[in-house]
């Protein structure tokens, strides 16, 4: 196999509802898409980097720069036998996992299309439907939060996650537990707390949460080791885990009991699958997180979520929760039971709507051999 060329493009898409985390409020997504021409077959990848470096160090802009200046020159003219080899070819670029994951996942899509296989089968997935949960952003009032959660429960979602930050933590959880005593509920702090805040996180244990996601610093693995010893509720790590080695360290040190795997955060499907396998061998469940993806990223998340150890509902939700109109056909839909049917078509199993993508494109560049 050889990548004959890649097209980088940036599209802009307004979110139907602004999304607020402990770090920022997002209203319009700037999304970098990659079309990889692999021996004449097109594969699609979507970069999960945000507009600002507030989730991790990468941004839409840095991903474009690194793909253009460093990743493409490493790929250009190189022969390889499967998408699984691409990760190793990019070793000379340190970090920049989101940029790497964009092209790596596009090549996985192309390889699956060439083999006329669904991507999830090529990855070794086992499930024909995946369980869907939602991530609810910080709201202006508790009433608004309750209404938002009610809407998601009525739509069938199996698990509710809410974003928290200092000052907006115990009260929203208390209120939701009062309104919905039996739902699967969890919180995500996106690294908003520090180690001395542990008594507050301990207070959250009164509300029998499934897990507390990434409470401490985005690179503070040791802090989570200390915190997990103090808490009975499982800690789930997200931002801290960029590599297979960090996942192993988290498991061996006891920094968490659950890992949220995001394909983009770890550099593509190859490493995502290795972390999945490592967690499975160590009896640690995983689930697939979301990054406000448009349809192509969402489709890759569905494929990844079919691996056997994705036993907890993920944040892979319906297109219509985020977008007036998605960029794939058909859109991602969630059943009243809170599940997504895994597509049977080749590659990601959804068709990119090229006309719509063109209309949303604000810049585009073809890099070829
Ligand atoms: Mg998270």
CSV table of C-alpha atoms and ligand atoms in Angstrom, one decimal:
chain,number,residue,atom,x,y,z
A,1,UNK,CA,0.0,0.0,0.0
A,2,UNK,CA,1.1,3.6,-0.6
A,3,UNK,CA,-0.6,6.9,0.1
A,4,UNK,CA,-0.6,8.7,-3.2
A,5,UNK,CA,-1.8,12.0,-1.7
A,6,UNK,CA,-3.8,13.5,1.0
A,7,UNK,CA,-6.3,16.4,1.0
A,8,UNK,CA,-6.4,18.5,4.1
A,9,UNK,CA,-9.4,20.6,4.7
A,10,UNK,CA,-10.9,22.7,7.4
A,11,UNK,CA,-14.7,22.8,7.8
A,12,UNK,CA,-16.7,25.0,10.2
A,13,UNK,CA,-19.8,23.7,11.8
A,14,UNK,CA,-21.9,25.6,14.4
A,15,UNK,CA,-23.1,23.3,17.2
A,16,UNK,CA,-26.9,23.3,17.7
A,17,UNK,CA,-26.3,23.9,21.4
A,18,UNK,CA,-23.1,25.5,22.8
A,19,UNK,CA,-21.1,23.0,24.8
A,20,UNK,CA,-19.5,24.0,28.1
A,21,UNK,CA,-16.8,22.2,30.1
A,22,UNK,CA,-14.7,23.2,33.1
A,23,UNK,CA,-12.3,24.8,30.6
A,24,UNK,CA,-14.3,26.5,27.8
A,25,UNK,CA,-17.5,27.0,25.9
A,26,UNK,CA,-17.6,25.9,22.3
A,27,UNK,CA,-20.1,27.3,19.8
A,28,UNK,CA,-18.6,26.7,16.4
A,29,UNK,CA,-16.3,23.7,15.6
A,30,UNK,CA,-13.3,24.1,13.4
A,31,UNK,CA,-12.8,20.5,12.1
A,32,UNK,CA,-9.8,19.3,10.1
A,33,UNK,CA,-10.7,16.4,7.7
A,34,UNK,CA,-8.2,14.3,5.9
A,35,UNK,CA,-9.0,12.4,2.7
A,36,UNK,CA,-6.2,9.9,2.0
A,37,UNK,CA,-5.8,8.5,-1.5
A,38,UNK,CA,-4.5,5.0,-0.8
A,39,UNK,CA,-3.7,3.4,-4.2
A,40,UNK,CA,-6.8,5.0,-5.7
A,41,UNK,CA,-9.1,4.3,-2.7
A,42,UNK,CA,-10.2,7.2,-0.6
A,43,UNK,CA,-10.2,6.9,3.2
A,44,UNK,CA,-11.6,9.6,5.5
A,45,UNK,CA,-10.2,10.7,8.9
A,46,UNK,CA,-11.4,13.5,11.2
A,47,UNK,CA,-9.1,15.3,13.6
A,48,UNK,CA,-10.4,15.6,17.2
A,49,UNK,CA,-8.2,18.6,18.1
A,50,UNK,CA,-10.2,21.6,19.4
A,51,UNK,CA,-10.1,25.2,18.5
A,52,UNK,CA,-8.0,26.0,21.6
A,53,UNK,CA,-5.4,23.9,23.5
A,54,UNK,CA,-7.6,23.6,26.6
A,55,UNK,CA,-8.3,19.9,26.4
A,56,UNK,CA,-4.8,18.9,25.4
A,57,UNK,CA,-1.9,20.7,23.8
A,58,UNK,CA,-3.1,20.3,20.1
A,59,UNK,CA,-5.4,22.5,18.2
A,60,UNK,CA,-7.0,22.4,14.7
A,61,UNK,CA,-4.2,24.7,13.6
A,62,UNK,CA,-1.3,22.7,15.1
A,63,UNK,CA,-2.7,19.5,13.6
A,64,UNK,CA,-2.8,21.1,10.1
A,65,UNK,CA,0.8,22.3,10.5
A,66,UNK,CA,2.2,19.0,11.8
A,67,UNK,CA,0.3,17.0,9.1
A,68,UNK,CA,1.5,19.2,6.3
A,69,UNK,CA,5.1,19.8,7.4
A,70,UNK,CA,6.1,16.6,9.2
A,71,UNK,CA,3.6,13.7,8.9
A,72,UNK,CA,3.0,13.9,5.2
A,73,UNK,CA,6.8,13.9,4.4
A,74,UNK,CA,7.2,10.7,6.5
A,75,UNK,CA,4.4,9.0,4.6
A,76,UNK,CA,5.2,10.2,1.1
A,77,UNK,CA,6.4,7.5,-1.2
A,78,UNK,CA,6.6,4.8,1.6
A,79,UNK,CA,5.3,1.3,1.0
A,80,UNK,CA,3.5,-0.5,3.8
A,81,UNK,CA,1.4,-3.6,4.0
A,82,UNK,CA,-1.4,-2.5,6.4
A,83,UNK,CA,-2.8,0.5,8.3
A,84,UNK,CA,-1.5,-1.2,11.4
A,85,UNK,CA,2.0,-0.3,10.4
A,86,UNK,CA,1.4,3.5,10.0
A,87,UNK,CA,1.8,4.3,13.7
A,88,UNK,CA,5.4,3.0,13.7
A,89,UNK,CA,6.1,5.0,10.5
A,90,UNK,CA,5.3,8.2,12.4
A,91,UNK,CA,7.5,7.6,15.4
A,92,UNK,CA,9.8,10.5,14.5
A,93,UNK,CA,7.1,12.9,15.4
A,94,UNK,CA,6.7,13.1,19.1
A,95,UNK,CA,3.3,13.7,20.6
A,96,UNK,CA,0.8,15.3,18.2
A,97,UNK,CA,-1.4,12.2,18.6
A,98,UNK,CA,-4.5,13.9,17.2
A,99,UNK,CA,-2.7,14.9,14.0
A,100,UNK,CA,-1.4,11.3,13.7
A,101,UNK,CA,-4.7,9.8,14.4
A,102,UNK,CA,-6.4,11.7,11.6
A,103,UNK,CA,-4.3,10.2,8.8
A,104,UNK,CA,-3.9,6.9,10.5
A,105,UNK,CA,-7.7,6.4,10.8
A,106,UNK,CA,-8.2,7.6,7.2
A,107,UNK,CA,-5.8,4.8,6.1
A,108,UNK,CA,-7.7,2.2,8.2
A,109,UNK,CA,-10.9,3.3,6.4
A,110,UNK,CA,-9.2,3.0,3.0
A,111,UNK,CA,-7.8,-0.4,3.8
A,112,UNK,CA,-11.2,-1.7,4.9
A,113,UNK,CA,-12.8,-0.3,1.7
A,114,UNK,CA,-10.1,-2.0,-0.4
A,115,UNK,CA,-10.9,-5.3,1.3
A,116,UNK,CA,-14.6,-4.6,1.1
A,117,UNK,CA,-14.9,-5.1,4.8
A,118,UNK,CA,-16.6,-2.9,7.5
A,119,UNK,CA,-13.8,-1.2,9.4
A,120,UNK,CA,-15.1,-2.6,12.7
A,121,UNK,CA,-14.5,-6.1,11.4
A,122,UNK,CA,-11.0,-5.2,10.2
A,123,UNK,CA,-10.3,-3.9,13.7
A,124,UNK,CA,-11.5,-7.2,15.3
A,125,UNK,CA,-14.8,-5.8,16.6
A,126,UNK,CA,-17.5,-8.2,17.9
A,127,UNK,CA,-20.6,-6.2,18.5
A,128,UNK,CA,-23.4,-5.3,16.1
A,129,UNK,CA,-24.8,-2.6,18.2
A,130,UNK,CA,-23.2,-0.3,20.8
A,131,UNK,CA,-24.6,1.2,23.9
A,132,UNK,CA,-24.9,5.0,23.8
A,133,UNK,CA,-24.6,7.5,26.6
A,134,UNK,CA,-24.4,11.3,26.5
A,135,UNK,CA,-22.3,14.0,27.9
A,136,UNK,CA,-24.2,17.0,29.1
A,137,UNK,CA,-22.3,20.3,29.4
A,138,UNK,CA,-22.5,22.8,32.2
A,139,UNK,CA,-25.8,24.6,32.3
A,140,UNK,CA,-26.8,28.0,33.6
A,141,UNK,CA,-29.1,26.7,36.2
A,142,UNK,CA,-30.1,23.4,38.0
A,143,UNK,CA,-33.5,23.6,36.3
A,144,UNK,CA,-32.0,23.8,32.9
A,145,UNK,CA,-29.7,20.8,33.7
A,146,UNK,CA,-32.7,18.7,34.9
A,147,UNK,CA,-34.6,19.5,31.7
A,148,UNK,CA,-31.6,18.7,29.6
A,149,UNK,CA,-31.1,15.3,31.3
A,150,UNK,CA,-34.8,14.6,31.0
A,151,UNK,CA,-34.7,15.1,27.3
A,152,UNK,CA,-31.7,12.7,26.9
A,153,UNK,CA,-33.4,10.0,29.1
A,154,UNK,CA,-36.5,10.3,27.0
A,155,UNK,CA,-34.4,9.8,23.9
A,156,UNK,CA,-33.3,6.5,25.4
A,157,UNK,CA,-29.6,7.2,26.3
A,158,UNK,CA,-28.4,4.6,28.7
A,159,UNK,CA,-26.0,6.7,30.8
A,160,UNK,CA,-25.8,10.4,31.7
A,161,UNK,CA,-22.5,12.1,32.2
A,162,UNK,CA,-22.4,15.7,33.4
A,163,UNK,CA,-19.5,18.1,33.2
A,164,UNK,CA,-18.5,19.7,36.6
A,165,UNK,CA,-16.1,22.3,37.8
A,166,UNK,CA,-15.3,23.9,41.2
A,167,UNK,CA,-18.5,25.5,42.5
A,168,UNK,CA,-20.7,23.6,40.1
A,169,UNK,CA,-20.2,20.0,41.3
A,170,UNK,CA,-22.0,18.7,44.4
A,171,UNK,CA,-25.2,20.6,44.0
A,172,UNK,CA,-26.0,19.5,40.4
A,173,UNK,CA,-25.2,15.9,41.3
A,174,UNK,CA,-27.4,16.1,44.4
A,175,UNK,CA,-30.2,17.6,42.4
A,176,UNK,CA,-30.0,15.0,39.6
A,177,UNK,CA,-30.0,12.1,42.1
A,178,UNK,CA,-33.1,13.5,43.7
A,179,UNK,CA,-34.9,13.7,40.4
A,180,UNK,CA,-33.5,10.5,38.8
A,181,UNK,CA,-32.5,8.1,41.7
A,182,UNK,CA,-31.9,5.1,39.4
A,183,UNK,CA,-30.1,6.3,36.3
A,184,UNK,CA,-26.5,5.5,35.5
A,185,UNK,CA,-24.8,8.8,36.3
A,186,UNK,CA,-21.2,10.0,36.2
A,187,UNK,CA,-19.3,13.2,36.2
A,188,UNK,CA,-16.4,14.6,34.2
A,189,UNK,CA,-14.2,17.4,35.6
A,190,UNK,CA,-11.8,17.7,32.7
A,191,UNK,CA,-8.9,18.3,35.1
A,192,UNK,CA,-10.5,21.1,37.1
A,193,UNK,CA,-9.4,20.0,40.6
A,194,UNK,CA,-6.2,19.7,42.5
A,195,UNK,CA,-5.1,17.1,45.0
A,196,UNK,CA,-6.1,19.2,48.1
A,197,UNK,CA,-9.7,19.2,46.7
A,198,UNK,CA,-10.1,15.5,47.5
A,199,UNK,CA,-12.7,15.9,50.4
A,200,UNK,CA,-15.0,17.6,47.9
A,201,UNK,CA,-14.6,14.7,45.5
A,202,UNK,CA,-15.2,12.3,48.4
A,203,UNK,CA,-18.5,14.1,49.0
A,204,UNK,CA,-19.6,13.1,45.5
A,205,UNK,CA,-19.4,9.5,46.7
A,206,UNK,CA,-22.8,10.0,48.5
A,207,UNK,CA,-24.5,10.0,45.1
A,208,UNK,CA,-23.3,6.5,43.9
A,209,UNK,CA,-21.7,7.7,40.7
A,210,UNK,CA,-20.5,5.1,38.1
A,211,UNK,CA,-17.2,6.9,38.0
A,212,UNK,CA,-15.5,10.3,38.3
A,213,UNK,CA,-13.7,11.1,35.1
A,214,UNK,CA,-10.3,12.9,35.0
A,215,UNK,CA,-10.7,15.0,38.2
A,216,UNK,CA,-7.0,16.1,38.5
A,217,UNK,CA,-4.4,17.6,36.2
A,218,UNK,CA,-4.3,16.5,32.5
A,219,UNK,CA,-0.8,15.1,33.1
A,220,UNK,CA,-1.0,14.3,36.8
A,221,UNK,CA,-0.9,10.5,36.8
A,222,UNK,CA,0.6,10.3,40.3
A,223,UNK,CA,-2.1,12.6,41.7
A,224,UNK,CA,-4.7,10.2,40.6
A,225,UNK,CA,-2.9,7.3,42.2
A,226,UNK,CA,-3.2,9.1,45.5
A,227,UNK,CA,-6.8,10.1,44.9
A,228,UNK,CA,-8.0,6.7,43.9
A,229,UNK,CA,-6.7,5.3,47.2
A,230,UNK,CA,-8.9,7.8,49.0
A,231,UNK,CA,-12.1,7.1,46.9
A,232,UNK,CA,-14.3,4.1,46.6
A,233,UNK,CA,-15.8,5.4,43.4
A,234,UNK,CA,-13.8,4.4,40.3
A,235,UNK,CA,-11.7,7.1,38.7
A,236,UNK,CA,-11.8,7.0,34.9
A,237,UNK,CA,-8.8,8.6,33.1
A,238,UNK,CA,-9.2,10.5,29.9
A,239,UNK,CA,-6.7,13.4,29.4
A,240,UNK,CA,-3.9,11.6,31.2
A,241,UNK,CA,-3.7,8.6,28.8
A,242,UNK,CA,-2.0,9.5,25.5
A,243,UNK,CA,0.1,6.3,25.0
A,244,UNK,CA,0.1,2.6,25.6
A,245,UNK,CA,2.9,3.1,28.2
A,246,UNK,CA,0.8,5.6,30.1
A,247,UNK,CA,-2.1,3.2,30.1
A,248,UNK,CA,0.1,0.5,31.5
A,249,UNK,CA,1.5,2.8,34.2
A,250,UNK,CA,-2.1,3.9,35.2
A,251,UNK,CA,-3.1,0.2,35.5
A,252,UNK,CA,0.0,-0.9,37.4
A,253,UNK,CA,0.1,2.1,39.7
A,254,UNK,CA,-3.7,2.0,40.4
A,255,UNK,CA,-4.3,5.5,39.1
A,256,UNK,CA,-7.8,4.5,37.8
A,257,UNK,CA,-10.2,1.6,37.5
A,258,UNK,CA,-11.7,2.6,34.1
A,259,UNK,CA,-10.2,4.2,31.0
A,260,UNK,CA,-12.0,6.4,28.4
A,261,UNK,CA,-10.4,5.5,25.1
A,262,UNK,CA,-10.4,8.2,22.4
A,263,UNK,CA,-8.9,7.1,19.2
A,264,UNK,CA,-7.7,10.6,18.4
A,265,UNK,CA,-6.1,11.2,21.8
A,266,UNK,CA,-3.9,8.2,21.5
A,267,UNK,CA,-2.9,8.6,17.8
A,268,UNK,CA,-5.3,6.3,15.9
A,269,UNK,CA,-6.9,2.9,15.9
A,270,UNK,CA,-3.7,0.9,16.3
A,271,UNK,CA,-2.8,2.4,19.7
A,272,UNK,CA,-6.5,2.6,20.8
A,273,UNK,CA,-6.7,-1.1,20.1
A,274,UNK,CA,-3.5,-1.9,22.0
A,275,UNK,CA,-4.8,0.1,25.1
A,276,UNK,CA,-8.1,-1.8,24.8
A,277,UNK,CA,-6.2,-5.1,24.8
A,278,UNK,CA,-4.1,-4.1,27.7
A,279,UNK,CA,-7.1,-3.1,29.8
A,280,UNK,CA,-8.9,-6.3,28.9
A,281,UNK,CA,-5.9,-8.4,30.0
A,282,UNK,CA,-6.0,-6.5,33.3
A,283,UNK,CA,-9.7,-6.7,33.9
A,284,UNK,CA,-10.3,-3.0,33.4
A,285,UNK,CA,-13.4,-1.9,31.5
A,286,UNK,CA,-13.2,0.8,28.8
A,287,UNK,CA,-15.6,3.1,27.0
A,288,UNK,CA,-15.3,5.4,24.0
A,289,UNK,CA,-15.3,9.2,24.7
A,290,UNK,CA,-16.4,11.9,22.4
A,291,UNK,CA,-14.8,15.1,21.1
A,292,UNK,CA,-17.8,16.9,19.5
A,293,UNK,CA,-17.1,15.0,16.3
A,294,UNK,CA,-18.9,15.4,13.1
A,295,UNK,CA,-20.0,12.3,11.3
A,296,UNK,CA,-16.7,10.9,10.1
A,297,UNK,CA,-15.1,11.0,13.6
A,298,UNK,CA,-18.4,9.6,15.0
A,299,UNK,CA,-18.3,6.7,12.5
A,300,UNK,CA,-14.7,5.9,13.6
A,301,UNK,CA,-15.8,5.9,17.2
A,302,UNK,CA,-18.6,3.5,16.4
A,303,UNK,CA,-16.2,1.1,14.8
A,304,UNK,CA,-13.8,1.3,17.7
A,305,UNK,CA,-16.6,0.7,20.2
A,306,UNK,CA,-17.3,-2.7,18.8
A,307,UNK,CA,-14.2,-4.2,20.4
A,308,UNK,CA,-15.1,-6.6,23.2
A,309,UNK,CA,-13.9,-4.7,26.2
A,310,UNK,CA,-15.9,-1.6,25.4
A,311,UNK,CA,-18.4,-2.8,28.0
A,312,UNK,CA,-19.6,0.5,29.4
A,313,UNK,CA,-21.9,2.9,27.4
A,314,UNK,CA,-19.8,5.5,25.5
A,315,UNK,CA,-20.3,9.1,24.6
A,316,UNK,CA,-21.1,8.3,21.0
A,317,UNK,CA,-24.5,9.9,20.5
A,318,UNK,CA,-26.8,10.8,17.6
A,319,UNK,CA,-25.8,13.3,14.9
A,320,UNK,CA,-28.9,15.4,15.6
A,321,UNK,CA,-27.8,16.1,19.2
A,322,UNK,CA,-25.0,18.2,17.8
A,323,UNK,CA,-25.7,19.2,14.2
A,324,UNK,CA,-28.5,20.6,12.1
A,325,UNK,CA,-27.2,18.5,9.3
A,326,UNK,CA,-24.3,16.0,9.6
A,327,UNK,CA,-21.6,15.4,6.9
A,328,UNK,CA,-22.4,11.7,6.5
A,329,UNK,CA,-25.2,9.7,4.9
A,330,UNK,CA,-27.1,8.2,6.8
A,331,UNK,CA,-26.7,10.2,10.0
A,332,UNK,CA,-25.9,8.4,13.2
A,333,UNK,CA,-29.2,7.6,15.0
A,334,UNK,CA,-29.8,6.2,18.4
A,335,UNK,CA,-32.6,3.7,19.1
A,336,UNK,CA,-35.2,4.2,21.8
A,337,UNK,CA,-33.2,1.6,23.8
A,338,UNK,CA,-30.1,3.8,23.6
A,339,UNK,CA,-28.2,1.8,21.1
A,340,UNK,CA,-26.5,2.5,17.8
A,341,UNK,CA,-26.6,-0.2,15.1
A,342,UNK,CA,-23.2,-0.8,13.7
A,343,UNK,CA,-23.2,-0.3,9.9
A,344,UNK,CA,-22.5,-3.2,7.6
A,345,UNK,CA,-21.0,-1.3,4.6
A,346,UNK,CA,-17.3,-1.2,3.8
A,347,UNK,CA,-14.9,1.1,5.6
A,348,UNK,CA,-16.5,3.4,8.2
A,349,UNK,CA,-19.9,2.3,6.8
A,350,UNK,CA,-21.2,5.8,6.3
A,351,UNK,CA,-20.9,7.9,3.1
A,352,UNK,CA,-19.2,11.3,3.4
A,353,UNK,CA,-21.5,13.9,1.8
A,354,UNK,CA,-18.9,15.5,-0.3
A,355,UNK,CA,-21.1,18.3,-1.6
A,356,UNK,CA,-22.0,19.4,2.0
A,357,UNK,CA,-18.4,19.0,3.0
A,358,UNK,CA,-17.3,21.3,0.1
A,359,UNK,CA,-19.9,23.9,1.2
A,360,UNK,CA,-18.6,23.9,4.7
A,361,UNK,CA,-14.9,24.1,3.7
A,362,UNK,CA,-13.0,27.2,4.5
A,363,UNK,CA,-9.6,26.0,3.4
A,364,UNK,CA,-8.3,23.0,1.5
A,365,UNK,CA,-4.9,21.8,0.4
A,366,UNK,CA,-3.8,18.8,-1.7
A,367,UNK,CA,-0.5,17.2,-0.9
A,368,UNK,CA,0.6,14.7,-3.4
A,369,UNK,CA,3.7,12.6,-4.4
B,1,LIG,MG1,-13.5,13.5,29.5
